[in-house]
Coordinates of C-alpha atoms and ligand atoms in Angstrom, one line a residue:
M4 CA -7.4 -20.5 12.9
K5 CA -7.9 -20.7 9.3
T6 CA -8.3 -17.4 7.3
R7 CA -7.8 -16.4 3.6
I8 CA -4.2 -15.2 4.8
T9 CA -3.2 -18.4 6.3
E10 CA -4.5 -20.0 3.3
L11 CA -2.8 -17.6 0.8
F12 CA 0.6 -17.8 2.6
G13 CA 0.6 -21.3 3.9
I14 CA 1.1 -20.3 7.6
Q15 CA -0.4 -21.9 10.8
H16 CA -1.7 -18.4 12.6
P17 CA -3.0 -15.4 11.1
I18 CA -0.3 -13.2 12.5
I19 CA 2.4 -11.2 10.6
Q20 CA 5.5 -9.5 11.7
G21 CA 5.6 -6.7 9.1
G22 CA 8.9 -4.9 8.0
M23 CA 10.9 -2.9 10.7
Q24 CA 13.9 -1.0 9.9
W25 CA 17.1 -2.6 11.9
V26 CA 14.7 -5.0 13.6
G27 CA 13.5 -7.2 10.9
R28 CA 16.6 -9.7 10.9
A29 CA 17.0 -13.4 10.6
E30 CA 16.9 -13.9 14.4
L31 CA 13.4 -12.5 14.7
V32 CA 12.1 -13.4 11.4
S33 CA 12.9 -17.1 11.9
A34 CA 11.6 -17.2 15.4
V35 CA 8.2 -15.6 14.1
A36 CA 8.1 -18.3 11.4
N37 CA 9.0 -21.0 13.9
A38 CA 5.9 -20.0 15.9
G39 CA 3.6 -20.5 13.1
A40 CA 3.2 -16.8 11.8
L41 CA 4.7 -14.9 9.2
G42 CA 7.8 -12.7 9.6
F43 CA 9.5 -10.4 7.3
I44 CA 13.1 -9.4 6.9
T45 CA 13.5 -5.7 6.2
A46 CA 15.6 -5.3 3.1
L47 CA 17.1 -1.8 3.6
T48 CA 18.3 -3.1 7.0
Q49 CA 21.0 -4.6 4.9
P50 CA 23.5 -2.2 3.5
T51 CA 23.6 -3.7 -0.1
P52 CA 21.5 -6.1 -1.9
E53 CA 24.4 -8.8 -1.7
D54 CA 24.0 -8.4 2.2
L55 CA 20.2 -8.9 1.8
S56 CA 20.9 -12.2 -0.2
K57 CA 23.0 -13.3 2.6
E58 CA 20.5 -12.5 5.3
I59 CA 17.8 -14.5 3.4
A60 CA 20.2 -17.4 3.4
R61 CA 21.0 -16.9 7.0
T62 CA 17.2 -17.0 7.9
R63 CA 16.8 -20.1 5.7
E64 CA 19.3 -21.9 8.0
M65 CA 17.2 -21.1 10.8
T66 CA 13.7 -22.2 9.8
D67 CA 12.1 -24.3 7.0
K68 CA 8.7 -22.3 7.3
P69 CA 7.6 -19.6 5.0
F70 CA 8.9 -15.8 5.4
G71 CA 9.2 -13.0 3.3
V72 CA 11.2 -9.6 2.7
N73 CA 9.8 -6.1 3.2
L74 CA 10.8 -3.5 0.7
T75 CA 9.9 0.2 1.8
I76 CA 10.0 2.8 -0.9
L77 CA 10.0 6.3 0.8
P78 CA 12.2 9.3 0.8
T79 CA 15.6 8.5 2.0
L80 CA 18.6 10.6 3.3
R81 CA 20.9 8.6 0.8
P82 CA 19.9 7.1 -2.5
V83 CA 18.6 3.6 -2.4
P84 CA 19.0 1.1 -5.4
Y85 CA 15.4 -0.1 -5.1
E86 CA 15.6 -2.1 -8.5
D87 CA 18.8 -4.0 -7.2
Y88 CA 17.2 -4.9 -4.0
A89 CA 14.2 -6.1 -5.8
Q90 CA 16.1 -8.2 -8.2
A91 CA 18.1 -9.7 -5.1
I92 CA 14.7 -10.5 -3.7
A93 CA 13.2 -12.4 -6.9
E94 CA 16.4 -14.3 -7.4
S95 CA 16.6 -15.5 -3.7
G96 CA 13.8 -17.8 -4.2
V97 CA 11.5 -15.9 -1.3
K98 CA 7.8 -16.2 -2.4
I99 CA 6.4 -13.4 -0.2
V100 CA 7.1 -9.6 -0.5
E101 CA 5.6 -6.8 1.6
T102 CA 5.9 -3.4 -0.1
A103 CA 5.4 0.0 1.6
G104 CA 5.8 3.6 1.0
R105 CA 4.7 4.0 -2.6
S106 CA 2.8 1.8 -5.1
P107 CA 4.5 -1.5 -5.9
E108 CA 3.4 -1.2 -9.5
P109 CA 7.1 -0.8 -11.2
F110 CA 8.2 -3.7 -9.2
M111 CA 5.2 -6.2 -10.1
P112 CA 6.4 -7.6 -13.2
T113 CA 9.6 -8.6 -11.6
F114 CA 7.9 -10.1 -8.4
K115 CA 5.3 -11.9 -10.6
A116 CA 7.8 -13.3 -13.0
A117 CA 9.5 -15.0 -9.9
G118 CA 6.3 -16.3 -8.6
I119 CA 6.1 -14.0 -5.7
K120 CA 3.0 -13.0 -3.6
V121 CA 2.8 -9.2 -3.0
I122 CA 1.3 -7.6 0.1
H123 CA 1.3 -4.0 0.1
K124 CA 1.1 -1.9 3.0
C125 CA -1.6 0.9 2.8
T126 CA -2.7 3.7 4.9
S127 CA -5.9 4.7 3.0
V128 CA -8.7 3.0 1.4
R129 CA -7.7 4.5 -2.0
H130 CA -4.3 3.0 -1.8
S131 CA -5.8 -0.4 -1.1
V132 CA -8.0 -0.2 -4.1
K133 CA -5.0 0.8 -6.3
A134 CA -2.9 -2.2 -4.7
E135 CA -5.8 -4.5 -5.9
A136 CA -5.8 -3.1 -9.4
V137 CA -2.1 -3.5 -9.9
G138 CA -2.3 -7.2 -9.0
C139 CA -1.3 -7.3 -5.4
D140 CA -2.2 -10.5 -3.7
A141 CA -3.3 -8.9 -0.6
V142 CA -2.9 -5.7 1.6
S143 CA -1.7 -4.6 5.0
V144 CA -4.0 -1.9 6.0
D145 CA -2.1 0.3 8.6
G146 CA -4.1 2.5 10.9
F147 CA -3.3 5.8 12.5
E148 CA -2.1 4.2 15.5
C149 CA 0.9 2.4 13.8
A150 CA 4.5 2.9 14.4
G151 CA 6.5 4.4 11.6
H152 CA 4.6 5.9 8.6
P153 CA 0.8 6.4 9.1
G154 CA 0.1 8.3 6.0
E155 CA -1.3 11.8 6.3
D156 CA -4.9 11.1 6.6
D157 CA -5.2 10.2 10.3
I158 CA -7.6 7.6 10.0
P159 CA -7.5 5.1 13.1
G160 CA -8.2 1.4 12.3
L161 CA -11.7 1.2 13.7
I162 CA -12.7 3.3 10.5
L163 CA -10.1 2.2 8.1
L164 CA -10.5 -1.2 8.5
P165 CA -14.1 -1.7 7.7
C166 CA -14.1 1.2 5.1
T167 CA -11.2 -1.0 3.2
A168 CA -13.4 -4.1 3.7
D169 CA -16.3 -2.3 2.0
K170 CA -14.0 -1.6 -1.1
I171 CA -11.7 -4.4 -1.8
S172 CA -12.1 -8.3 -2.5
I173 CA -8.3 -9.3 -2.0
P174 CA -7.4 -10.7 1.5
F175 CA -6.2 -7.8 4.1
I176 CA -4.4 -7.6 7.3
A177 CA -5.0 -5.4 10.0
S178 CA -2.1 -3.2 11.2
G179 CA -1.3 -0.3 13.6
G180 CA -2.3 -0.9 17.4
F181 CA -2.4 -4.6 17.4
G182 CA -0.7 -6.6 20.2
D183 CA -3.0 -8.9 21.9
A184 CA -5.8 -11.4 21.5
R185 CA -8.7 -8.7 21.8
G186 CA -7.0 -7.0 18.8
L187 CA -7.0 -10.1 16.9
V188 CA -10.7 -10.8 17.6
A189 CA -11.4 -7.1 16.7
A190 CA -9.7 -7.1 13.5
L191 CA -11.4 -10.2 12.3
A192 CA -14.7 -8.7 13.4
L193 CA -14.0 -5.5 11.3
G194 CA -13.3 -7.8 8.0
A195 CA -9.7 -8.4 8.2
D196 CA -8.1 -11.8 7.6
G197 CA -5.4 -11.3 10.3
I198 CA -3.1 -9.0 12.2
N199 CA 0.3 -7.4 11.6
M200 CA 2.2 -6.4 14.6
G201 CA 5.5 -4.6 14.7
S202 CA 6.1 -3.0 18.2
R203 CA 4.8 -6.0 19.9
F204 CA 7.4 -8.4 18.2
M205 CA 10.0 -5.8 19.1
C206 CA 9.3 -6.8 22.7
T207 CA 10.2 -10.4 22.3
K208 CA 13.0 -12.2 23.5
E209 CA 14.5 -12.9 19.8
A210 CA 14.3 -9.5 18.7
P211 CA 17.7 -8.5 17.8
I212 CA 17.8 -5.2 19.6
H213 CA 19.1 -3.9 22.9
N214 CA 16.9 -4.9 26.1
N215 CA 16.9 -1.3 27.2
V216 CA 14.6 -0.4 24.3
K217 CA 12.4 -3.5 25.0
Q218 CA 12.1 -2.2 28.6
A219 CA 11.5 1.3 27.6
M220 CA 8.6 0.0 25.6
V221 CA 7.2 -2.1 28.6
D222 CA 7.5 1.0 30.8
A223 CA 5.8 3.3 28.3
D224 CA 2.1 3.8 28.1
E225 CA -0.2 4.7 25.3
R226 CA 0.8 8.4 25.3
N227 CA 4.7 7.8 24.7
T228 CA 4.6 8.0 21.0
Q229 CA 5.0 11.3 19.0
L230 CA 4.4 12.3 15.3
T231 CA 7.3 13.8 13.4
N232 CA 7.8 14.8 9.8
R233 CA 4.3 16.1 9.2
Q234 CA 5.2 19.2 7.3
L235 CA 7.3 17.4 4.9
R236 CA 4.4 15.0 4.2
N237 CA 6.4 12.0 5.4
T238 CA 4.9 11.7 8.8
S239 CA 6.3 9.1 11.0
R240 CA 5.2 7.9 14.6
V241 CA 8.0 7.5 16.9
F242 CA 8.8 6.8 20.7
K243 CA 8.7 10.1 22.7
N244 CA 12.3 10.8 23.8
T245 CA 14.7 13.6 23.9
V246 CA 15.7 13.5 20.1
A247 CA 12.1 13.5 19.2
G248 CA 11.3 16.5 21.4
K249 CA 14.4 18.4 19.5
V250 CA 12.6 17.3 16.1
L251 CA 9.5 19.0 17.2
E252 CA 11.2 22.1 18.4
I253 CA 12.7 22.5 15.0
E254 CA 9.5 21.8 13.2
R255 CA 7.7 24.5 15.4
E256 CA 10.6 27.0 14.9
K257 CA 10.8 26.6 11.0
G258 CA 7.1 26.3 10.3
A259 CA 6.2 26.2 6.6
D260 CA 9.8 26.9 5.8
L261 CA 11.1 23.5 7.3
K262 CA 13.3 21.7 4.9
I263 CA 14.6 18.0 5.5
E264 CA 18.1 19.3 5.8
D265 CA 17.0 21.0 9.1
L266 CA 16.0 17.5 10.5
A267 CA 18.4 15.3 9.0
E268 CA 21.0 15.1 11.8
Y269 CA 18.3 14.0 14.2
L270 CA 16.1 11.9 11.9
S271 CA 18.8 9.9 10.4
G272 CA 18.2 6.1 10.7
Q273 CA 21.8 5.7 11.6
R274 CA 21.3 7.3 14.9
G275 CA 18.2 5.0 15.4
R276 CA 20.6 1.9 14.6
I277 CA 22.7 3.0 17.4
V278 CA 19.9 3.2 19.7
F279 CA 19.0 -0.6 19.0
E280 CA 22.5 -1.8 19.2
E281 CA 23.8 0.4 22.2
G282 CA 20.7 0.5 24.2
N283 CA 20.8 4.6 24.8
V284 CA 17.1 5.1 23.9
D285 CA 17.7 8.9 23.8
H286 CA 20.5 8.7 21.1
G287 CA 18.0 8.8 18.0
I288 CA 14.7 8.6 16.7
W289 CA 13.2 5.1 16.6
S290 CA 9.7 4.0 15.5
A291 CA 7.0 2.8 18.2
G292 CA 3.2 2.6 17.9
M293 CA 0.5 3.6 20.3
V294 CA 0.4 -0.2 21.3
V295 CA 3.2 0.3 23.7
G296 CA 0.4 1.2 26.2
L297 CA -0.8 -2.8 25.7
I298 CA 2.9 -4.1 25.8
N299 CA 3.7 -5.3 29.5
D300 CA 6.2 -8.2 29.0
I301 CA 9.0 -9.6 26.9
P302 CA 7.9 -13.1 25.9
S303 CA 9.5 -15.5 23.2
C304 CA 7.8 -15.2 19.9
A305 CA 6.4 -18.8 20.4
E306 CA 4.8 -17.8 23.6
L307 CA 3.4 -14.6 22.3
V308 CA 1.7 -16.0 19.1
S309 CA 0.4 -18.9 21.1
R310 CA -1.2 -16.8 23.9
I311 CA -2.8 -14.4 21.1
V312 CA -4.3 -17.3 19.2
S313 CA -5.6 -19.2 22.2
G314 CA -6.8 -16.0 23.9
A315 CA -8.4 -15.1 20.6
E316 CA -10.2 -18.5 20.4
E317 CA -11.4 -18.3 24.0
I318 CA -13.1 -14.8 23.4
I319 CA -14.7 -15.8 20.6
A320 CA -16.0 -19.3 22.1
K321 CA -16.8 -18.0 25.5
R322 CA -17.3 -14.1 25.5
L323 CA -18.8 -13.7 22.1
A324 CA -20.7 -16.7 21.7
G325 CA -22.1 -16.4 25.2
L326 CA -23.5 -13.1 24.1
T327 CA -25.5 -14.9 21.5
G328 CA -26.4 -17.9 23.6
A329 CA -24.2 -20.0 21.5
A330 CA -21.4 -20.9 23.9
A331 CA -20.4 -24.5 24.7
Ligands
NAD20 P1 16.8 7.7 6.5 O1 18.1 7.8 7.7 O2 17.3 7.8 5.1 O3 15.9 8.8 6.8 C1 15.2 8.9 8.0 C2 13.9 9.4 8.1 O4 13.7 10.6 7.4 C3 12.9 8.3 7.4 O5 11.7 8.2 8.1 C4 12.8 9.0 6.0 O6 11.7 8.7 5.5 C5 12.8 10.6 6.3 N1 13.4 11.1 5.1 C6 14.5 11.1 4.6 N2 14.7 12.0 3.4 C7 13.4 12.6 3.4 C8 12.8 13.7 2.6 N3 13.5 14.0 1.6 N4 11.6 14.2 2.7 C9 11.0 13.6 3.9 N5 11.5 12.5 4.7 C10 12.5 12.2 4.5 O7 16.0 6.4 6.6 P2 16.4 5.1 7.6 O8 15.8 5.3 8.9 O9 17.6 4.3 7.3 O10 15.2 4.1 7.1 C11 15.3 3.5 5.6 C12 14.0 3.4 5.1 O11 13.1 2.6 6.1 C13 13.2 4.7 4.8 O12 12.2 4.3 3.8 C14 12.3 4.7 6.2 O13 11.3 5.4 6.1 C15 11.9 3.3 6.6 N6 11.8 3.0 7.9 C16 10.8 2.2 8.2 C17 10.7 2.0 9.7 C18 9.5 1.1 10.0 O14 9.5 -0.1 9.6 N7 8.7 1.5 10.9 C19 11.1 2.7 10.5 C20 12.3 3.6 10.3 C21 12.5 4.0 8.8

């Protein structure tokens, strides 16, 4: 399947594994790349920019296909030296960056001077328009269904994707709620040039997280996620568990007086890291999208990518073409 995204990034399939804190490491990113899709190392999973450089080098040893690095710029509990991470990416020779959280404008000169293509993750039409204006090569349009940070507008993909298609001319990827062949065909029909999947790639053999987390996602249905952090205007969609329940309780109790300090102990990414390493799914907050309702197994990345692409081709050639009388 050739789309503007496969052409832009030199990849075989219009499927992307976007940034995921604690998950986007060499094992997963190289498996995604070797499957003909595009994977992203998550910069902030590495404790320092030097560690990020090493992780990029480690990934290179595991694949000769293109891959990228995600740089998420959101409020954090501890200060992050974003400039240094951006510099490490530019010096690494990686040619694709996914930015998220805030406009990538301040980093564009560094990335462009290094010949890097930038794809910015956006949760609204206005952010996509801005991303195009500041020179991004593509955007990843993240609907309300998504894991992690859906923004504050709560617009699902079915509306957000075609609204975006009407307003930008650069290629874009549909993100949030995608996990199978039906989603890929729907995304293409809505004007996107491919799909981004996070949660679905967490449930693969190569994802470097504890099997209990993968199994919890397989066992979950579409109602098993919850929003946190709304009052602080940094809404996050996470897997419903006891810590997420505790966060909700505090949010209700504090109401408009809520401060990040009230939640920090529970929200901390360090607790989420331990969930992924040790497999106690109730130990901390961890991101998951509504697509958990569509995840029923733990395939390899190659199996997953291949069945999505072949399934999509079949839907187009048989079901859709059949509706217009054009089926072979
Ligand atoms: P962290 O431990 O610093 O913070 C935990 C959570 O609290 C994050 O969602 C963060 O955005 C939020 N937060 C921190 N300070 C805040 C403030 N002052 N106001 C409002 N919200 C605040 O972060 P982490 O878990 O180590 O993650 C590092 C980065 O990766 C952050 O930018 C985070 O948002 C992002 N992240 C992305 C994903 C994903 O890819 N879906 C998942 C988790 C975290």
